[in-house]
PDB file of C-alpha atoms in Angstrom:
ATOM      1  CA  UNK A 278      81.946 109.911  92.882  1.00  0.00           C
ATOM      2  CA  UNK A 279      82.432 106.054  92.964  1.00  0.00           C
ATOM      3  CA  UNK A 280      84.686 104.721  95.125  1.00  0.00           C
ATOM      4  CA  UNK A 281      86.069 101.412  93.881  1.00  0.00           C
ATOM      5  CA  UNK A 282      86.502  98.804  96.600  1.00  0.00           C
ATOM      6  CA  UNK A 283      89.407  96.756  97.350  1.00  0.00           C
ATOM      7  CA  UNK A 284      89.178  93.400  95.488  1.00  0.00           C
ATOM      8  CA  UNK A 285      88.488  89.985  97.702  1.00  0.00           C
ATOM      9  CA  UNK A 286      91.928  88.822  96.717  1.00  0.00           C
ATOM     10  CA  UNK A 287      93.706  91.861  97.643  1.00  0.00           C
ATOM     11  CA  UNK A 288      91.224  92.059 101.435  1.00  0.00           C
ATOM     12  CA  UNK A 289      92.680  88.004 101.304  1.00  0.00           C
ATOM     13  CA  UNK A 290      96.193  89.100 100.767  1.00  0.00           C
ATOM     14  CA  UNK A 291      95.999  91.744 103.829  1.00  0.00           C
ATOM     15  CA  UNK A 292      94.814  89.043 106.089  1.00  0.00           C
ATOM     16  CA  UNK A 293      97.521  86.758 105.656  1.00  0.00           C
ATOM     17  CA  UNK A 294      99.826  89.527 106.531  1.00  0.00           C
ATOM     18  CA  UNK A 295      98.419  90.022 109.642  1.00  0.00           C
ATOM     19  CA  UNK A 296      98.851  86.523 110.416  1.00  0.00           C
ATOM     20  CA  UNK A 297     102.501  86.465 109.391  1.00  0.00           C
ATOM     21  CA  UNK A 298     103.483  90.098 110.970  1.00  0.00           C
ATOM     22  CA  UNK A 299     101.938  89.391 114.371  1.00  0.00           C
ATOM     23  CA  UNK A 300     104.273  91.540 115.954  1.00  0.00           C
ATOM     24  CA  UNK A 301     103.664  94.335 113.999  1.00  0.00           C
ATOM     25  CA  UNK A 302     100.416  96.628 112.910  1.00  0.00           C
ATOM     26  CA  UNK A 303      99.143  96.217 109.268  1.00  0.00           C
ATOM     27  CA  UNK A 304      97.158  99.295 107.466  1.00  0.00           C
ATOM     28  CA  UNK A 305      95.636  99.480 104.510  1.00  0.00           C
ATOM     29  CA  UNK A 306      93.726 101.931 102.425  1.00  0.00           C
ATOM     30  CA  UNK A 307      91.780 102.007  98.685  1.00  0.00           C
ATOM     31  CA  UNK A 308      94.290 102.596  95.692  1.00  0.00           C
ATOM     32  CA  UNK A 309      90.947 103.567  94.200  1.00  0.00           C
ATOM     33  CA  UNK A 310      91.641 101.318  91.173  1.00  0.00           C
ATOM     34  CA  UNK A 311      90.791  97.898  93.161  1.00  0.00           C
ATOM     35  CA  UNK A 312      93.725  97.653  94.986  1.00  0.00           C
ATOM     36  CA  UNK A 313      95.335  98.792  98.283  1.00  0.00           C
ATOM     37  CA  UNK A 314      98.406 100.844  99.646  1.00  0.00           C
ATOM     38  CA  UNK A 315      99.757  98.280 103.031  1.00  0.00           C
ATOM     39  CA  UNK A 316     101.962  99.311 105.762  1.00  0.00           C
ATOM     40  CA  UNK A 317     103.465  97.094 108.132  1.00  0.00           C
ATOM     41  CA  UNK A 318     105.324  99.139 111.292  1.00  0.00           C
ATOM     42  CA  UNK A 319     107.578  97.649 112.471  1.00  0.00           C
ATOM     43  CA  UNK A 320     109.947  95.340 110.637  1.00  0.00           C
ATOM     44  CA  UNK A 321     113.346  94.279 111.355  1.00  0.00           C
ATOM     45  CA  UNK A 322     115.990  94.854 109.616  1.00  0.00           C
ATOM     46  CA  UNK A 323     118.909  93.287 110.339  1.00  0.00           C
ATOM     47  CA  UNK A 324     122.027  93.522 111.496  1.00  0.00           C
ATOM     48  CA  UNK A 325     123.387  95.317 108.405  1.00  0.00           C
ATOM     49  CA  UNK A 326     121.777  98.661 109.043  1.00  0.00           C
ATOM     50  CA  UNK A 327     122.156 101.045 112.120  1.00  0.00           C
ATOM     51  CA  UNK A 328     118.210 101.315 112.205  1.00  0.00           C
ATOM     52  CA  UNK A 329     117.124  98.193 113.582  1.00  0.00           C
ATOM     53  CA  UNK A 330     113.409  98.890 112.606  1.00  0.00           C
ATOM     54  CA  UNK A 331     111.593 100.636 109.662  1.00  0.00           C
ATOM     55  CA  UNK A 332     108.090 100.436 108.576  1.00  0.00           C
ATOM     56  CA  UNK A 333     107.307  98.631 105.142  1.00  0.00           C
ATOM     57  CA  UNK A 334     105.175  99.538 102.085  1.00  0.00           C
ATOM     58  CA  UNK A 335     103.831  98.682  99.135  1.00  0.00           C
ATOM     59  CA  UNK A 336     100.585  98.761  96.802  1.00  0.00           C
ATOM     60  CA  UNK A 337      99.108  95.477  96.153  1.00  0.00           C
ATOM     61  CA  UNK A 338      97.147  95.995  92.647  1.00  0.00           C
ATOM     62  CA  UNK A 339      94.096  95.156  91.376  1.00  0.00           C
ATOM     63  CA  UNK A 340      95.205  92.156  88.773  1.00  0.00           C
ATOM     64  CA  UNK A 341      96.621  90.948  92.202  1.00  0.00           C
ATOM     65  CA  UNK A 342      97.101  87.774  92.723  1.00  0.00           C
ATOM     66  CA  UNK A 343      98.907  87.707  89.034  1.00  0.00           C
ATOM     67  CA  UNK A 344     100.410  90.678  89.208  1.00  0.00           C
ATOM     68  CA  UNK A 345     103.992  91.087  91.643  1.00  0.00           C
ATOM     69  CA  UNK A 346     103.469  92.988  94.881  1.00  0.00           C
ATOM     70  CA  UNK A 347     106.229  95.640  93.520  1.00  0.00           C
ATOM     71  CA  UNK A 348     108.446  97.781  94.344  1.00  0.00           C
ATOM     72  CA  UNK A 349     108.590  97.864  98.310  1.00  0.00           C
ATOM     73  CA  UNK A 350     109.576 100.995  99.830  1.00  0.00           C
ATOM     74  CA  UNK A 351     111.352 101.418 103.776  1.00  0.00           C
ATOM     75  CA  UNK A 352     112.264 104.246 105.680  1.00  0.00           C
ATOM     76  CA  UNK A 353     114.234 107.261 103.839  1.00  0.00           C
ATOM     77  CA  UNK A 354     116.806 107.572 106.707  1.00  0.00           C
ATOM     78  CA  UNK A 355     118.362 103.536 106.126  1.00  0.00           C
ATOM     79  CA  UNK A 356     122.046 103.666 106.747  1.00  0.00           C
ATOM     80  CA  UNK A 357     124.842 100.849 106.841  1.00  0.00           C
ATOM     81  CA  UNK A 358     126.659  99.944 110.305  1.00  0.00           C
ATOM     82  CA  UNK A 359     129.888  98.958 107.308  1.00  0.00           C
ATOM     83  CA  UNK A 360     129.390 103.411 106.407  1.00  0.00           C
ATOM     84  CA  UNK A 361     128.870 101.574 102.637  1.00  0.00           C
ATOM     85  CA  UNK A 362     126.533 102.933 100.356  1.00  0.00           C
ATOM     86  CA  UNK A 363     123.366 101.096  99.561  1.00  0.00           C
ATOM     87  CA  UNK A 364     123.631  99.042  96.168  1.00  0.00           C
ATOM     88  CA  UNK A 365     121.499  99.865  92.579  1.00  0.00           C
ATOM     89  CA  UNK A 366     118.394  98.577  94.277  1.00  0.00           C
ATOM     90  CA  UNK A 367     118.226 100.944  96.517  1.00  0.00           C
ATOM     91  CA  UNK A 368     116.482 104.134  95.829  1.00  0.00           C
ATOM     92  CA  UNK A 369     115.544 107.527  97.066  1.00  0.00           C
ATOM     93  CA  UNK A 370     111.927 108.322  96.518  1.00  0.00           C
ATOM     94  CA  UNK A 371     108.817 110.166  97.260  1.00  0.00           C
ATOM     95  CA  UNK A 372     105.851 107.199  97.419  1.00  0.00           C
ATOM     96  CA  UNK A 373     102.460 106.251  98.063  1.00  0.00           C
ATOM     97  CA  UNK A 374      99.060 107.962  98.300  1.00  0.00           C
ATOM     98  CA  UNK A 375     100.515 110.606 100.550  1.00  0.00           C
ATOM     99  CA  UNK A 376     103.795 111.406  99.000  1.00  0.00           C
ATOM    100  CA  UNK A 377     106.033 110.574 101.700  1.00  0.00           C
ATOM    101  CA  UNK A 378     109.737 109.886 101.812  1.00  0.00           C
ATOM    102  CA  UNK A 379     110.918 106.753 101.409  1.00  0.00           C
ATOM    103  CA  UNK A 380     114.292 104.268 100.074  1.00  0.00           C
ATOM    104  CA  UNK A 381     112.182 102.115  96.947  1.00  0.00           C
ATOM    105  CA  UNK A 382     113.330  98.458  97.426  1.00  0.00           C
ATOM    106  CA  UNK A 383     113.657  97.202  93.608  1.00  0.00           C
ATOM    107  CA  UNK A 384     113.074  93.414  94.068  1.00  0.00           C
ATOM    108  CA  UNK A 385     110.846  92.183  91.622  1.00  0.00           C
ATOM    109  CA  UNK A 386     109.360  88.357  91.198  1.00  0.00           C
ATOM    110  CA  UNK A 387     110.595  87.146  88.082  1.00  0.00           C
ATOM    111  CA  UNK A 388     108.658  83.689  87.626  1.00  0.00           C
ATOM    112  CA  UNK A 389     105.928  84.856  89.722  1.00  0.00           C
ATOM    113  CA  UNK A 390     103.581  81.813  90.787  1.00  0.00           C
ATOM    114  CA  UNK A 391     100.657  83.164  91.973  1.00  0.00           C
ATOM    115  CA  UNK A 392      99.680  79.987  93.925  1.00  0.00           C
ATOM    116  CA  UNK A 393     102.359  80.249  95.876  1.00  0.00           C
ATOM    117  CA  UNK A 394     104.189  84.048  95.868  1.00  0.00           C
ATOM    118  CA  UNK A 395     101.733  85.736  98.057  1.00  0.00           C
ATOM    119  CA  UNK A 396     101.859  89.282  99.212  1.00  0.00           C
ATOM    120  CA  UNK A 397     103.597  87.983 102.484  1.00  0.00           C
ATOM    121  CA  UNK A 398     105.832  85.912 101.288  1.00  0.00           C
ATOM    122  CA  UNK A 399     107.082  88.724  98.843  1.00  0.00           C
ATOM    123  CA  UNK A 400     107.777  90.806 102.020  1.00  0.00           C
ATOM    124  CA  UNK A 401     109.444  88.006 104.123  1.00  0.00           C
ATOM    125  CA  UNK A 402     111.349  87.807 100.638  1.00  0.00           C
ATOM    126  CA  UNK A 403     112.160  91.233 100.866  1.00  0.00           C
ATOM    127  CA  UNK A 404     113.241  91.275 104.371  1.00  0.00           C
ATOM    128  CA  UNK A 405     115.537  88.396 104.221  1.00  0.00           C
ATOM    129  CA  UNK A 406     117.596  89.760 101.440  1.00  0.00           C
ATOM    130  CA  UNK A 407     118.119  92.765 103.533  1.00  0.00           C
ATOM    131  CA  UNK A 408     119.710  90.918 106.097  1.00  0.00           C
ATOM    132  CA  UNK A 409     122.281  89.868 103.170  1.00  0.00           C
ATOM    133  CA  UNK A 410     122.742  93.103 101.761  1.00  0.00           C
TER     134      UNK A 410
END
């Protein structure tokens, strides 16, 4: 069997998040299709949310850097310090290459610009509208 290796762009896109998250440990492994599943651990997440910390996750795809870095998942156990419930974009989920529990973040890009909406900037993205939410 071929194994299909992770596109330059994508190994590119990997590397600047381990510049931006230097706080925090970035894996990756083959989609098989080109692309990768990332995990950053840890993240913070603000002071909305009893857990201060939760991993973060997402699969960068092959058409990558056209195509969004979407949808982000956290950890499954994410509750409010408020006792609210999360909002729509908040989901429940099984994810990833190893079917693991997780709460899907639904945040997509919708004029992405490739030149400048970067895997990492998509998460910092992410992570700031948290701390609104």
């Amino acid at each position: 069997m071929n194994e299909v290796t992770i596109s330059s762009a994508i190994l590119d896109a990997i590397d600047e998040l381990e510049q931006t998250f230097l706080d925090a440990k970035v894996t990756f492994e083959s989609d098989g299709q080109g692309g990768a599943w990332v995990r950053i651990d840890p993240v913070s997440l603000g002071p909305a949310y009893q857990e201060e910390r939760s991993w973060i996750a997402f699969q960068i795809t092959y058409p990558y850097p056209e195509a969004d870095v979407y949808p982000l998942f956290i950890r499954p156990d994410l509750h409010r310090r408020d006792g609210a419930a999360h909002g729509i974009a908040f989901q429940n989920v099984t994810w990833g290459p190893h079917g693991e529990p997780g709460t899907q973040l639904s945040r997509r890009s919708n004029r992405l610009n490739p030149a400048v909406d970067t895997a990492a900037t998509k998460v910092l993205k992410v992570l700031r509208w948290l701390e609104t939410e």
